[in-house]
PDB file of C-alpha atoms in Angstrom:
ATOM      1  CA  UNK A   1      27.547  44.398 -10.688  1.00  0.00           C
ATOM      2  CA  UNK A   2      28.881  41.850 -13.177  1.00  0.00           C
ATOM      3  CA  UNK A   3      32.249  41.832 -11.371  1.00  0.00           C
ATOM      4  CA  UNK A   4      30.578  41.122  -8.009  1.00  0.00           C
ATOM      5  CA  UNK A   5      28.509  38.311  -9.562  1.00  0.00           C
ATOM      6  CA  UNK A   6      31.633  36.800 -11.145  1.00  0.00           C
ATOM      7  CA  UNK A   7      33.540  36.907  -7.846  1.00  0.00           C
ATOM      8  CA  UNK A   8      30.612  35.339  -5.962  1.00  0.00           C
ATOM      9  CA  UNK A   9      30.366  32.478  -8.461  1.00  0.00           C
ATOM     10  CA  UNK A  10      34.142  31.969  -8.457  1.00  0.00           C
ATOM     11  CA  UNK A  11      34.313  31.656  -4.664  1.00  0.00           C
ATOM     12  CA  UNK A  12      30.976  30.017  -3.819  1.00  0.00           C
ATOM     13  CA  UNK A  13      30.476  27.324  -6.461  1.00  0.00           C
ATOM     14  CA  UNK A  14      33.777  25.490  -5.782  1.00  0.00           C
ATOM     15  CA  UNK A  15      33.094  25.682  -2.048  1.00  0.00           C
ATOM     16  CA  UNK A  16      29.646  24.160  -2.483  1.00  0.00           C
ATOM     17  CA  UNK A  17      31.091  21.440  -4.693  1.00  0.00           C
ATOM     18  CA  UNK A  18      33.751  20.645  -2.092  1.00  0.00           C
ATOM     19  CA  UNK A  19      31.082  20.539   0.645  1.00  0.00           C
ATOM     20  CA  UNK A  20      28.936  18.151  -1.402  1.00  0.00           C
ATOM     21  CA  UNK A  21      31.971  15.943  -2.042  1.00  0.00           C
ATOM     22  CA  UNK A  22      32.824  15.821   1.669  1.00  0.00           C
ATOM     23  CA  UNK A  23      29.220  14.892   2.547  1.00  0.00           C
ATOM     24  CA  UNK A  24      29.280  12.127  -0.049  1.00  0.00           C
ATOM     25  CA  UNK A  25      32.440  10.499   1.288  1.00  0.00           C
ATOM     26  CA  UNK A  26      31.566  10.995   4.967  1.00  0.00           C
ATOM     27  CA  UNK A  27      28.133   9.343   4.705  1.00  0.00           C
ATOM     28  CA  UNK A  28      27.869   5.737   5.836  1.00  0.00           C
ATOM     29  CA  UNK A  29      26.551   3.040   3.473  1.00  0.00           C
ATOM     30  CA  UNK A  30      22.995   1.847   4.059  1.00  0.00           C
ATOM     31  CA  UNK A  31      22.910  -1.510   5.812  1.00  0.00           C
ATOM     32  CA  UNK A  32      20.201  -3.972   6.710  1.00  0.00           C
ATOM     33  CA  UNK A  33      19.395  -4.307  10.396  1.00  0.00           C
ATOM     34  CA  UNK A  34      18.336  -6.871  12.953  1.00  0.00           C
ATOM     35  CA  UNK A  35      14.687  -6.623  13.965  1.00  0.00           C
ATOM     36  CA  UNK A  36      13.129  -8.415  16.936  1.00  0.00           C
ATOM     37  CA  UNK A  37       9.395  -8.971  16.392  1.00  0.00           C
ATOM     38  CA  UNK A  38       7.003  -9.557  19.304  1.00  0.00           C
ATOM     39  CA  UNK A  39       3.548 -10.091  17.732  1.00  0.00           C
ATOM     40  CA  UNK A  40       0.053 -10.723  19.069  1.00  0.00           C
ATOM     41  CA  UNK A  41      -1.583 -13.968  17.976  1.00  0.00           C
ATOM     42  CA  UNK A  42      -4.786 -14.043  15.991  1.00  0.00           C
ATOM     43  CA  UNK A  43      -5.938 -11.534  13.381  1.00  0.00           C
ATOM     44  CA  UNK A  44      -3.421  -8.970  14.667  1.00  0.00           C
ATOM     45  CA  UNK A  45      -0.642 -11.105  13.200  1.00  0.00           C
ATOM     46  CA  UNK A  46      -2.137 -11.219   9.688  1.00  0.00           C
ATOM     47  CA  UNK A  47      -1.419  -7.524   9.094  1.00  0.00           C
ATOM     48  CA  UNK A  48       1.966  -7.528  10.823  1.00  0.00           C
ATOM     49  CA  UNK A  49       3.057 -10.560   8.798  1.00  0.00           C
ATOM     50  CA  UNK A  50       2.864  -8.483   5.603  1.00  0.00           C
ATOM     51  CA  UNK A  51       5.313  -5.955   7.052  1.00  0.00           C
ATOM     52  CA  UNK A  52       7.635  -8.622   8.468  1.00  0.00           C
ATOM     53  CA  UNK A  53       7.872 -10.469   5.153  1.00  0.00           C
ATOM     54  CA  UNK A  54       8.493  -7.252   3.213  1.00  0.00           C
ATOM     55  CA  UNK A  55      11.289  -6.186   5.581  1.00  0.00           C
ATOM     56  CA  UNK A  56      12.809  -9.638   5.242  1.00  0.00           C
ATOM     57  CA  UNK A  57      12.623  -9.378   1.452  1.00  0.00           C
ATOM     58  CA  UNK A  58      14.580  -6.130   1.658  1.00  0.00           C
ATOM     59  CA  UNK A  59      17.425  -7.822   3.471  1.00  0.00           C
ATOM     60  CA  UNK A  60      16.646  -7.229   7.150  1.00  0.00           C
ATOM     61  CA  UNK A  61      17.164 -10.047   9.631  1.00  0.00           C
ATOM     62  CA  UNK A  62      13.749 -10.707  11.168  1.00  0.00           C
ATOM     63  CA  UNK A  63      13.411 -12.775  14.356  1.00  0.00           C
ATOM     64  CA  UNK A  64       9.825 -13.475  15.462  1.00  0.00           C
ATOM     65  CA  UNK A  65       8.962 -14.708  18.970  1.00  0.00           C
ATOM     66  CA  UNK A  66       6.252 -17.360  18.644  1.00  0.00           C
ATOM     67  CA  UNK A  67       4.319 -19.038  21.486  1.00  0.00           C
ATOM     68  CA  UNK A  68       4.322 -22.837  21.301  1.00  0.00           C
ATOM     69  CA  UNK A  69       0.518 -22.746  21.294  1.00  0.00           C
ATOM     70  CA  UNK A  70      -0.490 -20.408  18.486  1.00  0.00           C
ATOM     71  CA  UNK A  71      -3.540 -19.902  16.283  1.00  0.00           C
ATOM     72  CA  UNK A  72      -1.981 -18.223  13.253  1.00  0.00           C
ATOM     73  CA  UNK A  73       1.703 -17.512  13.888  1.00  0.00           C
ATOM     74  CA  UNK A  74       3.894 -20.211  12.414  1.00  0.00           C
ATOM     75  CA  UNK A  75       7.282 -20.895  10.917  1.00  0.00           C
ATOM     76  CA  UNK A  76       8.255 -19.422   7.573  1.00  0.00           C
ATOM     77  CA  UNK A  77      11.212 -19.374   5.243  1.00  0.00           C
ATOM     78  CA  UNK A  78      11.041 -15.572   5.157  1.00  0.00           C
ATOM     79  CA  UNK A  79      11.982 -15.028   8.800  1.00  0.00           C
ATOM     80  CA  UNK A  80      13.482 -16.783  11.815  1.00  0.00           C
ATOM     81  CA  UNK A  81      11.225 -17.919  14.652  1.00  0.00           C
ATOM     82  CA  UNK A  82      12.055 -18.557  18.287  1.00  0.00           C
ATOM     83  CA  UNK A  83       9.382 -20.343  20.319  1.00  0.00           C
ATOM     84  CA  UNK A  84       8.616 -20.141  24.025  1.00  0.00           C
ATOM     85  CA  UNK A  85       6.384 -22.194  26.314  1.00  0.00           C
ATOM     86  CA  UNK A  86       2.935 -20.930  27.335  1.00  0.00           C
ATOM     87  CA  UNK A  87       0.660 -22.173  30.165  1.00  0.00           C
ATOM     88  CA  UNK A  88      -2.480 -22.858  28.085  1.00  0.00           C
ATOM     89  CA  UNK A  89      -3.734 -25.209  25.397  1.00  0.00           C
ATOM     90  CA  UNK A  90      -4.915 -24.374  21.895  1.00  0.00           C
ATOM     91  CA  UNK A  91      -8.504 -25.225  22.871  1.00  0.00           C
ATOM     92  CA  UNK A  92      -8.400 -22.740  25.767  1.00  0.00           C
ATOM     93  CA  UNK A  93      -6.967 -20.030  23.515  1.00  0.00           C
ATOM     94  CA  UNK A  94      -9.597 -20.583  20.815  1.00  0.00           C
ATOM     95  CA  UNK A  95     -12.386 -20.516  23.402  1.00  0.00           C
ATOM     96  CA  UNK A  96     -11.217 -17.119  24.685  1.00  0.00           C
ATOM     97  CA  UNK A  97     -10.942 -15.692  21.179  1.00  0.00           C
ATOM     98  CA  UNK A  98     -14.422 -16.972  20.276  1.00  0.00           C
ATOM     99  CA  UNK A  99     -15.960 -15.244  23.317  1.00  0.00           C
ATOM    100  CA  UNK A 100     -14.370 -11.939  22.300  1.00  0.00           C
ATOM    101  CA  UNK A 101     -15.376 -12.303  18.644  1.00  0.00           C
ATOM    102  CA  UNK A 102     -18.992 -13.264  19.315  1.00  0.00           C
ATOM    103  CA  UNK A 103     -19.690 -10.424  21.738  1.00  0.00           C
ATOM    104  CA  UNK A 104     -17.488  -7.576  20.508  1.00  0.00           C
ATOM    105  CA  UNK A 105     -17.354  -7.864  16.722  1.00  0.00           C
ATOM    106  CA  UNK A 106     -20.497  -9.570  15.460  1.00  0.00           C
ATOM    107  CA  UNK A 107     -22.993  -6.935  16.599  1.00  0.00           C
ATOM    108  CA  UNK A 108     -23.065  -3.141  16.961  1.00  0.00           C
ATOM    109  CA  UNK A 109     -21.459  -1.787  20.170  1.00  0.00           C
ATOM    110  CA  UNK A 110     -23.891  -1.203  23.018  1.00  0.00           C
ATOM    111  CA  UNK A 111     -23.205   0.478  26.323  1.00  0.00           C
ATOM    112  CA  UNK A 112     -24.909  -2.411  28.117  1.00  0.00           C
ATOM    113  CA  UNK A 113     -22.347  -4.855  26.702  1.00  0.00           C
ATOM    114  CA  UNK A 114     -19.319  -3.028  28.040  1.00  0.00           C
ATOM    115  CA  UNK A 115     -18.916  -5.116  31.206  1.00  0.00           C
ATOM    116  CA  UNK A 116     -19.441  -8.387  29.344  1.00  0.00           C
ATOM    117  CA  UNK A 117     -16.829  -7.440  26.748  1.00  0.00           C
ATOM    118  CA  UNK A 118     -14.478  -6.214  29.454  1.00  0.00           C
ATOM    119  CA  UNK A 119     -14.732  -9.548  31.270  1.00  0.00           C
ATOM    120  CA  UNK A 120     -13.977 -11.502  28.086  1.00  0.00           C
ATOM    121  CA  UNK A 121     -11.045  -9.241  27.293  1.00  0.00           C
ATOM    122  CA  UNK A 122      -9.647  -9.518  30.823  1.00  0.00           C
ATOM    123  CA  UNK A 123      -9.713 -13.324  30.650  1.00  0.00           C
ATOM    124  CA  UNK A 124      -7.787 -13.173  27.382  1.00  0.00           C
ATOM    125  CA  UNK A 125      -5.232 -10.633  28.632  1.00  0.00           C
ATOM    126  CA  UNK A 126      -4.704 -12.560  31.890  1.00  0.00           C
ATOM    127  CA  UNK A 127      -3.887 -15.630  29.813  1.00  0.00           C
ATOM    128  CA  UNK A 128      -1.470 -13.627  27.659  1.00  0.00           C
ATOM    129  CA  UNK A 129       0.202 -11.956  30.656  1.00  0.00           C
ATOM    130  CA  UNK A 130       1.006 -15.407  32.070  1.00  0.00           C
ATOM    131  CA  UNK A 131       2.491 -16.364  28.694  1.00  0.00           C
ATOM    132  CA  UNK A 132       4.497 -13.144  28.651  1.00  0.00           C
ATOM    133  CA  UNK A 133       5.804 -13.913  32.129  1.00  0.00           C
ATOM    134  CA  UNK A 134       7.007 -17.326  30.923  1.00  0.00           C
ATOM    135  CA  UNK A 135       8.869 -15.607  28.083  1.00  0.00           C
ATOM    136  CA  UNK A 136      10.477 -12.912  30.222  1.00  0.00           C
ATOM    137  CA  UNK A 137      11.727 -15.395  32.814  1.00  0.00           C
ATOM    138  CA  UNK A 138      13.072 -17.846  30.225  1.00  0.00           C
ATOM    139  CA  UNK A 139      16.688 -16.975  31.053  1.00  0.00           C
ATOM    140  CA  UNK A 140      18.347 -18.931  28.241  1.00  0.00           C
ATOM    141  CA  UNK A 141      16.102 -17.435  25.554  1.00  0.00           C
ATOM    142  CA  UNK A 142      16.392 -13.891  26.895  1.00  0.00           C
ATOM    143  CA  UNK A 143      20.183 -14.219  27.103  1.00  0.00           C
ATOM    144  CA  UNK A 144      20.283 -15.393  23.494  1.00  0.00           C
ATOM    145  CA  UNK A 145      18.154 -12.438  22.391  1.00  0.00           C
ATOM    146  CA  UNK A 146      20.378  -9.954  24.240  1.00  0.00           C
ATOM    147  CA  UNK A 147      23.522 -11.360  22.661  1.00  0.00           C
ATOM    148  CA  UNK A 148      22.023 -10.985  19.176  1.00  0.00           C
ATOM    149  CA  UNK A 149      22.177  -7.186  19.636  1.00  0.00           C
ATOM    150  CA  UNK A 150      19.063  -6.176  17.737  1.00  0.00           C
ATOM    151  CA  UNK A 151      18.746  -2.701  16.232  1.00  0.00           C
ATOM    152  CA  UNK A 152      15.019  -2.211  16.763  1.00  0.00           C
ATOM    153  CA  UNK A 153      11.962  -3.969  18.197  1.00  0.00           C
ATOM    154  CA  UNK A 154       8.677  -4.256  16.297  1.00  0.00           C
ATOM    155  CA  UNK A 155       5.648  -5.130  18.398  1.00  0.00           C
ATOM    156  CA  UNK A 156       1.892  -4.891  18.728  1.00  0.00           C
ATOM    157  CA  UNK A 157       1.359  -3.031  22.040  1.00  0.00           C
ATOM    158  CA  UNK A 158      -2.049  -4.629  22.577  1.00  0.00           C
ATOM    159  CA  UNK A 159      -0.107  -6.921  24.948  1.00  0.00           C
ATOM    160  CA  UNK A 160       2.796  -5.816  27.187  1.00  0.00           C
ATOM    161  CA  UNK A 161       5.598  -8.237  26.305  1.00  0.00           C
ATOM    162  CA  UNK A 162       7.129  -6.224  23.477  1.00  0.00           C
ATOM    163  CA  UNK A 163       7.167  -2.938  25.380  1.00  0.00           C
ATOM    164  CA  UNK A 164       8.777  -4.577  28.421  1.00  0.00           C
ATOM    165  CA  UNK A 165      11.491  -6.246  26.319  1.00  0.00           C
ATOM    166  CA  UNK A 166      12.190  -2.990  24.457  1.00  0.00           C
ATOM    167  CA  UNK A 167      12.746  -1.185  27.758  1.00  0.00           C
ATOM    168  CA  UNK A 168      14.850  -4.013  29.179  1.00  0.00           C
ATOM    169  CA  UNK A 169      17.067  -4.234  26.057  1.00  0.00           C
ATOM    170  CA  UNK A 170      17.171  -0.417  25.590  1.00  0.00           C
ATOM    171  CA  UNK A 171      15.860  -0.805  22.042  1.00  0.00           C
ATOM    172  CA  UNK A 172      13.852   1.757  20.060  1.00  0.00           C
ATOM    173  CA  UNK A 173      10.305   0.418  19.754  1.00  0.00           C
ATOM    174  CA  UNK A 174       8.102   0.587  16.668  1.00  0.00           C
ATOM    175  CA  UNK A 175       4.431  -0.064  17.446  1.00  0.00           C
ATOM    176  CA  UNK A 176       2.139  -1.672  14.876  1.00  0.00           C
ATOM    177  CA  UNK A 177      -1.507  -1.418  15.906  1.00  0.00           C
ATOM    178  CA  UNK A 178      -5.103  -0.571  15.121  1.00  0.00           C
ATOM    179  CA  UNK A 179      -5.844   0.774  18.575  1.00  0.00           C
ATOM    180  CA  UNK A 180      -5.883  -0.166  22.255  1.00  0.00           C
ATOM    181  CA  UNK A 181      -8.991  -0.207  24.486  1.00  0.00           C
ATOM    182  CA  UNK A 182      -9.609   2.944  26.523  1.00  0.00           C
ATOM    183  CA  UNK A 183      -7.388   4.898  24.104  1.00  0.00           C
ATOM    184  CA  UNK A 184      -4.449   4.327  26.435  1.00  0.00           C
ATOM    185  CA  UNK A 185      -2.168   4.488  23.390  1.00  0.00           C
ATOM    186  CA  UNK A 186      -3.256   8.056  22.609  1.00  0.00           C
ATOM    187  CA  UNK A 187      -2.930   9.058  26.249  1.00  0.00           C
ATOM    188  CA  UNK A 188       0.582   7.558  26.400  1.00  0.00           C
ATOM    189  CA  UNK A 189       1.582   9.526  23.290  1.00  0.00           C
ATOM    190  CA  UNK A 190       0.135  12.687  24.912  1.00  0.00           C
ATOM    191  CA  UNK A 191      -2.455  13.220  22.178  1.00  0.00           C
ATOM    192  CA  UNK A 192      -5.133  15.734  23.186  1.00  0.00           C
ATOM    193  CA  UNK A 193      -8.435  13.884  23.450  1.00  0.00           C
ATOM    194  CA  UNK A 194     -11.242  16.266  24.470  1.00  0.00           C
ATOM    195  CA  UNK A 195     -14.437  14.314  25.265  1.00  0.00           C
ATOM    196  CA  UNK A 196     -16.482  17.043  23.579  1.00  0.00           C
ATOM    197  CA  UNK A 197     -15.155  16.008  20.183  1.00  0.00           C
ATOM    198  CA  UNK A 198     -13.514  12.553  20.409  1.00  0.00           C
ATOM    199  CA  UNK A 199     -16.152   9.789  20.819  1.00  0.00           C
ATOM    200  CA  UNK A 200     -15.419   6.985  23.285  1.00  0.00           C
ATOM    201  CA  UNK A 201     -15.753   3.257  22.761  1.00  0.00           C
ATOM    202  CA  UNK A 202     -19.262   1.726  22.964  1.00  0.00           C
ATOM    203  CA  UNK A 203     -21.007   5.121  22.747  1.00  0.00           C
ATOM    204  CA  UNK A 204     -21.790   4.863  19.040  1.00  0.00           C
ATOM    205  CA  UNK A 205     -21.317   8.641  18.696  1.00  0.00           C
ATOM    206  CA  UNK A 206     -19.594  10.513  15.889  1.00  0.00           C
ATOM    207  CA  UNK A 207     -17.357  13.572  16.232  1.00  0.00           C
ATOM    208  CA  UNK A 208     -20.475  15.757  15.859  1.00  0.00           C
ATOM    209  CA  UNK A 209     -22.356  15.322  19.134  1.00  0.00           C
ATOM    210  CA  UNK A 210     -25.307  17.094  20.671  1.00  0.00           C
ATOM    211  CA  UNK A 211     -24.967  18.516  24.178  1.00  0.00           C
ATOM    212  CA  UNK A 212     -26.593  15.476  25.903  1.00  0.00           C
ATOM    213  CA  UNK A 213     -24.315  13.196  23.890  1.00  0.00           C
ATOM    214  CA  UNK A 214     -21.266  15.185  24.988  1.00  0.00           C
ATOM    215  CA  UNK A 215     -22.348  14.801  28.600  1.00  0.00           C
ATOM    216  CA  UNK A 216     -22.684  11.019  28.159  1.00  0.00           C
ATOM    217  CA  UNK A 217     -19.332  10.926  26.360  1.00  0.00           C
ATOM    218  CA  UNK A 218     -17.683  12.798  29.241  1.00  0.00           C
ATOM    219  CA  UNK A 219     -19.154  10.371  31.776  1.00  0.00           C
ATOM    220  CA  UNK A 220     -17.889   7.503  29.628  1.00  0.00           C
ATOM    221  CA  UNK A 221     -14.415   9.061  29.741  1.00  0.00           C
ATOM    222  CA  UNK A 222     -14.475   8.919  33.543  1.00  0.00           C
ATOM    223  CA  UNK A 223     -15.708   5.311  33.463  1.00  0.00           C
ATOM    224  CA  UNK A 224     -12.963   4.383  30.978  1.00  0.00           C
ATOM    225  CA  UNK A 225     -10.225   5.356  33.429  1.00  0.00           C
ATOM    226  CA  UNK A 226     -11.591   2.982  36.054  1.00  0.00           C
ATOM    227  CA  UNK A 227     -12.050   0.154  33.544  1.00  0.00           C
ATOM    228  CA  UNK A 228      -8.565   0.675  32.111  1.00  0.00           C
ATOM    229  CA  UNK A 229      -7.055   0.373  35.561  1.00  0.00           C
ATOM    230  CA  UNK A 230      -8.727  -3.022  35.893  1.00  0.00           C
ATOM    231  CA  UNK A 231      -7.721  -4.112  32.391  1.00  0.00           C
ATOM    232  CA  UNK A 232      -4.085  -2.993  32.325  1.00  0.00           C
ATOM    233  CA  UNK A 233      -3.203  -3.221  36.009  1.00  0.00           C
ATOM    234  CA  UNK A 234      -1.588  -6.639  35.564  1.00  0.00           C
ATOM    235  CA  UNK A 235       0.524  -5.258  32.697  1.00  0.00           C
ATOM    236  CA  UNK A 236       2.032  -2.587  34.920  1.00  0.00           C
ATOM    237  CA  UNK A 237       2.549  -5.017  37.799  1.00  0.00           C
ATOM    238  CA  UNK A 238       4.479  -7.435  35.565  1.00  0.00           C
ATOM    239  CA  UNK A 239       6.565  -4.606  34.080  1.00  0.00           C
ATOM    240  CA  UNK A 240       7.478  -3.211  37.513  1.00  0.00           C
ATOM    241  CA  UNK A 241       8.409  -6.649  38.825  1.00  0.00           C
ATOM    242  CA  UNK A 242      10.537  -7.638  35.837  1.00  0.00           C
ATOM    243  CA  UNK A 243      12.220  -4.275  35.209  1.00  0.00           C
ATOM    244  CA  UNK A 244      12.682  -3.748  38.966  1.00  0.00           C
ATOM    245  CA  UNK A 245      11.419  -0.198  38.899  1.00  0.00           C
ATOM    246  CA  UNK A 246       8.139   1.523  39.647  1.00  0.00           C
ATOM    247  CA  UNK A 247       6.419   1.991  36.299  1.00  0.00           C
ATOM    248  CA  UNK A 248       3.077   1.640  34.542  1.00  0.00           C
ATOM    249  CA  UNK A 249       2.058   0.241  31.191  1.00  0.00           C
ATOM    250  CA  UNK A 250       1.120   3.738  30.047  1.00  0.00           C
ATOM    251  CA  UNK A 251       4.633   5.007  30.814  1.00  0.00           C
ATOM    252  CA  UNK A 252       6.200   2.181  28.809  1.00  0.00           C
ATOM    253  CA  UNK A 253       3.916   2.894  25.853  1.00  0.00           C
ATOM    254  CA  UNK A 254       5.075   6.509  25.890  1.00  0.00           C
ATOM    255  CA  UNK A 255       8.632   5.432  25.007  1.00  0.00           C
ATOM    256  CA  UNK A 256       7.592   4.506  21.458  1.00  0.00           C
ATOM    257  CA  UNK A 257       9.781   5.801  18.616  1.00  0.00           C
ATOM    258  CA  UNK A 258       7.253   5.369  15.778  1.00  0.00           C
ATOM    259  CA  UNK A 259       3.548   4.463  15.807  1.00  0.00           C
ATOM    260  CA  UNK A 260       2.408   2.584  12.691  1.00  0.00           C
ATOM    261  CA  UNK A 261      -1.383   2.939  12.700  1.00  0.00           C
ATOM    262  CA  UNK A 262      -3.018   0.417  10.394  1.00  0.00           C
ATOM    263  CA  UNK A 263      -6.063   2.457   9.475  1.00  0.00           C
ATOM    264  CA  UNK A 264      -6.821   5.218   7.004  1.00  0.00           C
ATOM    265  CA  UNK A 265      -7.443   8.694   8.402  1.00  0.00           C
ATOM    266  CA  UNK A 266     -10.292   9.238   5.918  1.00  0.00           C
ATOM    267  CA  UNK A 267     -12.362   6.580   7.712  1.00  0.00           C
ATOM    268  CA  UNK A 268     -11.745   7.979  11.202  1.00  0.00           C
ATOM    269  CA  UNK A 269     -13.223  10.867  13.101  1.00  0.00           C
ATOM    270  CA  UNK A 270     -10.898  13.912  13.218  1.00  0.00           C
ATOM    271  CA  UNK A 271      -8.667  13.850  16.296  1.00  0.00           C
ATOM    272  CA  UNK A 272      -5.269  15.276  17.264  1.00  0.00           C
ATOM    273  CA  UNK A 273      -2.270  12.998  16.741  1.00  0.00           C
ATOM    274  CA  UNK A 274       1.484  13.206  17.230  1.00  0.00           C
ATOM    275  CA  UNK A 275       4.081  13.686  14.427  1.00  0.00           C
ATOM    276  CA  UNK A 276       5.546  10.199  14.984  1.00  0.00           C
ATOM    277  CA  UNK A 277       2.191   8.563  14.188  1.00  0.00           C
ATOM    278  CA  UNK A 278       2.042   7.213  10.630  1.00  0.00           C
ATOM    279  CA  UNK A 279      -1.130   5.929   8.940  1.00  0.00           C
ATOM    280  CA  UNK A 280      -0.531   2.753   6.928  1.00  0.00           C
ATOM    281  CA  UNK A 281      -4.114   1.596   6.367  1.00  0.00           C
ATOM    282  CA  UNK A 282      -3.373   0.473   2.817  1.00  0.00           C
ATOM    283  CA  UNK A 283      -1.137  -2.309   4.115  1.00  0.00           C
ATOM    284  CA  UNK A 284      -4.266  -4.403   4.720  1.00  0.00           C
ATOM    285  CA  UNK A 285      -5.281  -4.222   1.051  1.00  0.00           C
ATOM    286  CA  UNK A 286      -4.175  -7.469  -0.549  1.00  0.00           C
ATOM    287  CA  UNK A 287      -5.275  -6.276  -3.989  1.00  0.00           C
ATOM    288  CA  UNK A 288      -4.925  -2.618  -4.937  1.00  0.00           C
ATOM    289  CA  UNK A 289      -7.620  -1.123  -7.156  1.00  0.00           C
ATOM    290  CA  UNK A 290      -6.986   1.956  -9.297  1.00  0.00           C
ATOM    291  CA  UNK A 291      -9.321   4.918  -8.781  1.00  0.00           C
ATOM    292  CA  UNK A 292     -12.117   5.130 -11.316  1.00  0.00           C
ATOM    293  CA  UNK A 293     -11.606   7.638 -14.133  1.00  0.00           C
ATOM    294  CA  UNK A 294     -14.216  10.072 -12.771  1.00  0.00           C
ATOM    295  CA  UNK A 295     -12.677  10.299  -9.296  1.00  0.00           C
ATOM    296  CA  UNK A 296      -9.171  10.565 -10.771  1.00  0.00           C
ATOM    297  CA  UNK A 297     -10.292  13.399 -13.047  1.00  0.00           C
ATOM    298  CA  UNK A 298     -11.925  15.272 -10.162  1.00  0.00           C
ATOM    299  CA  UNK A 299      -8.787  15.010  -8.034  1.00  0.00           C
ATOM    300  CA  UNK A 300      -6.592  16.264 -10.870  1.00  0.00           C
ATOM    301  CA  UNK A 301      -8.862  19.222 -11.581  1.00  0.00           C
ATOM    302  CA  UNK A 302      -9.328  20.265  -7.979  1.00  0.00           C
ATOM    303  CA  UNK A 303      -5.669  19.850  -6.930  1.00  0.00           C
ATOM    304  CA  UNK A 304      -6.812  20.088  -3.327  1.00  0.00           C
ATOM    305  CA  UNK A 305      -6.145  17.943  -0.294  1.00  0.00           C
ATOM    306  CA  UNK A 306      -9.491  16.311   0.378  1.00  0.00           C
ATOM    307  CA  UNK A 307     -10.226  15.519   3.987  1.00  0.00           C
ATOM    308  CA  UNK A 308     -13.430  13.668   4.793  1.00  0.00           C
ATOM    309  CA  UNK A 309     -14.378  14.556   8.344  1.00  0.00           C
ATOM    310  CA  UNK A 310     -16.629  11.592   8.878  1.00  0.00           C
ATOM    311  CA  UNK A 311     -17.725   8.320   7.321  1.00  0.00           C
ATOM    312  CA  UNK A 312     -21.158   9.839   6.622  1.00  0.00           C
ATOM    313  CA  UNK A 313     -19.638  12.516   4.391  1.00  0.00           C
ATOM    314  CA  UNK A 314     -17.593   9.895   2.567  1.00  0.00           C
ATOM    315  CA  UNK A 315     -20.747   7.851   1.943  1.00  0.00           C
ATOM    316  CA  UNK A 316     -22.574  10.930   0.660  1.00  0.00           C
ATOM    317  CA  UNK A 317     -19.772  11.788  -1.779  1.00  0.00           C
ATOM    318  CA  UNK A 318     -19.652   8.188  -2.963  1.00  0.00           C
ATOM    319  CA  UNK A 319     -23.398   8.147  -3.675  1.00  0.00           C
ATOM    320  CA  UNK A 320     -23.134  11.423  -5.621  1.00  0.00           C
ATOM    321  CA  UNK A 321     -20.355  10.009  -7.798  1.00  0.00           C
ATOM    322  CA  UNK A 322     -22.297   6.818  -8.476  1.00  0.00           C
ATOM    323  CA  UNK A 323     -25.385   8.776  -9.514  1.00  0.00           C
TER     324      UNK A 323
END
């Protein structure tokens, strides 16, 4: 037995060392890349800006496409900007954003408000689609972007410009988002979304629904499909016209390489997601706070993966700890 062990060590160890040496010399050095960024103006940009500046700090070449009329996106020494003309004024843009904010975010969601919110959102997206069209048909700018030979495209898929450019340039797309109305992002990624367990927008339901609530949620699912067709129809029409092929916005979304979801799974209702979906909710925290000693001690003692299935359970646990 000792002889066999000696022979195995004599033959195997040098071979493994040689294999490790070959892998070391055959590997390519890590290099910074060129990233094309197609953001969405407004609060969406505030979160993406953190990522863009950090990638720039790590040596990546960041090029951000900025509309001439912008609320929050501006020039910076941390990244390069390229501007394009848009067919609206700053006053018109602010008016559209105010309508959305006042009706969709400053009061609890109500089913009766769905058509009002949809109308406000459609006016905003129609404005942005026209701006996207100006960008896509700016031949000199698009030629310059092609010749730069980017490695990857980072975009917020709330608007279609980034997804269309990624397909046109044959670039892998990284999506940075909180969510898209009608859950078209989850449908594009082929995430199972049973209406019996996944609550729809404007229902106010949790993942634990009674039978009547599940019926209403199912009816809302059917209504969503019709509303989404109205909301995203212009996206698909622009994509088909520019790419010169029959496609839809949902199909383009499905080509995503990585989904960066800027929310924490502990604050969401349980739902199936794909392996290329990454939760980065902490990126929005400007100031990190260390867990209190009691919570830290509990986590160390339990050594379990804690999953809070709903916000109500999280609130209950928090109140217990405080008491």
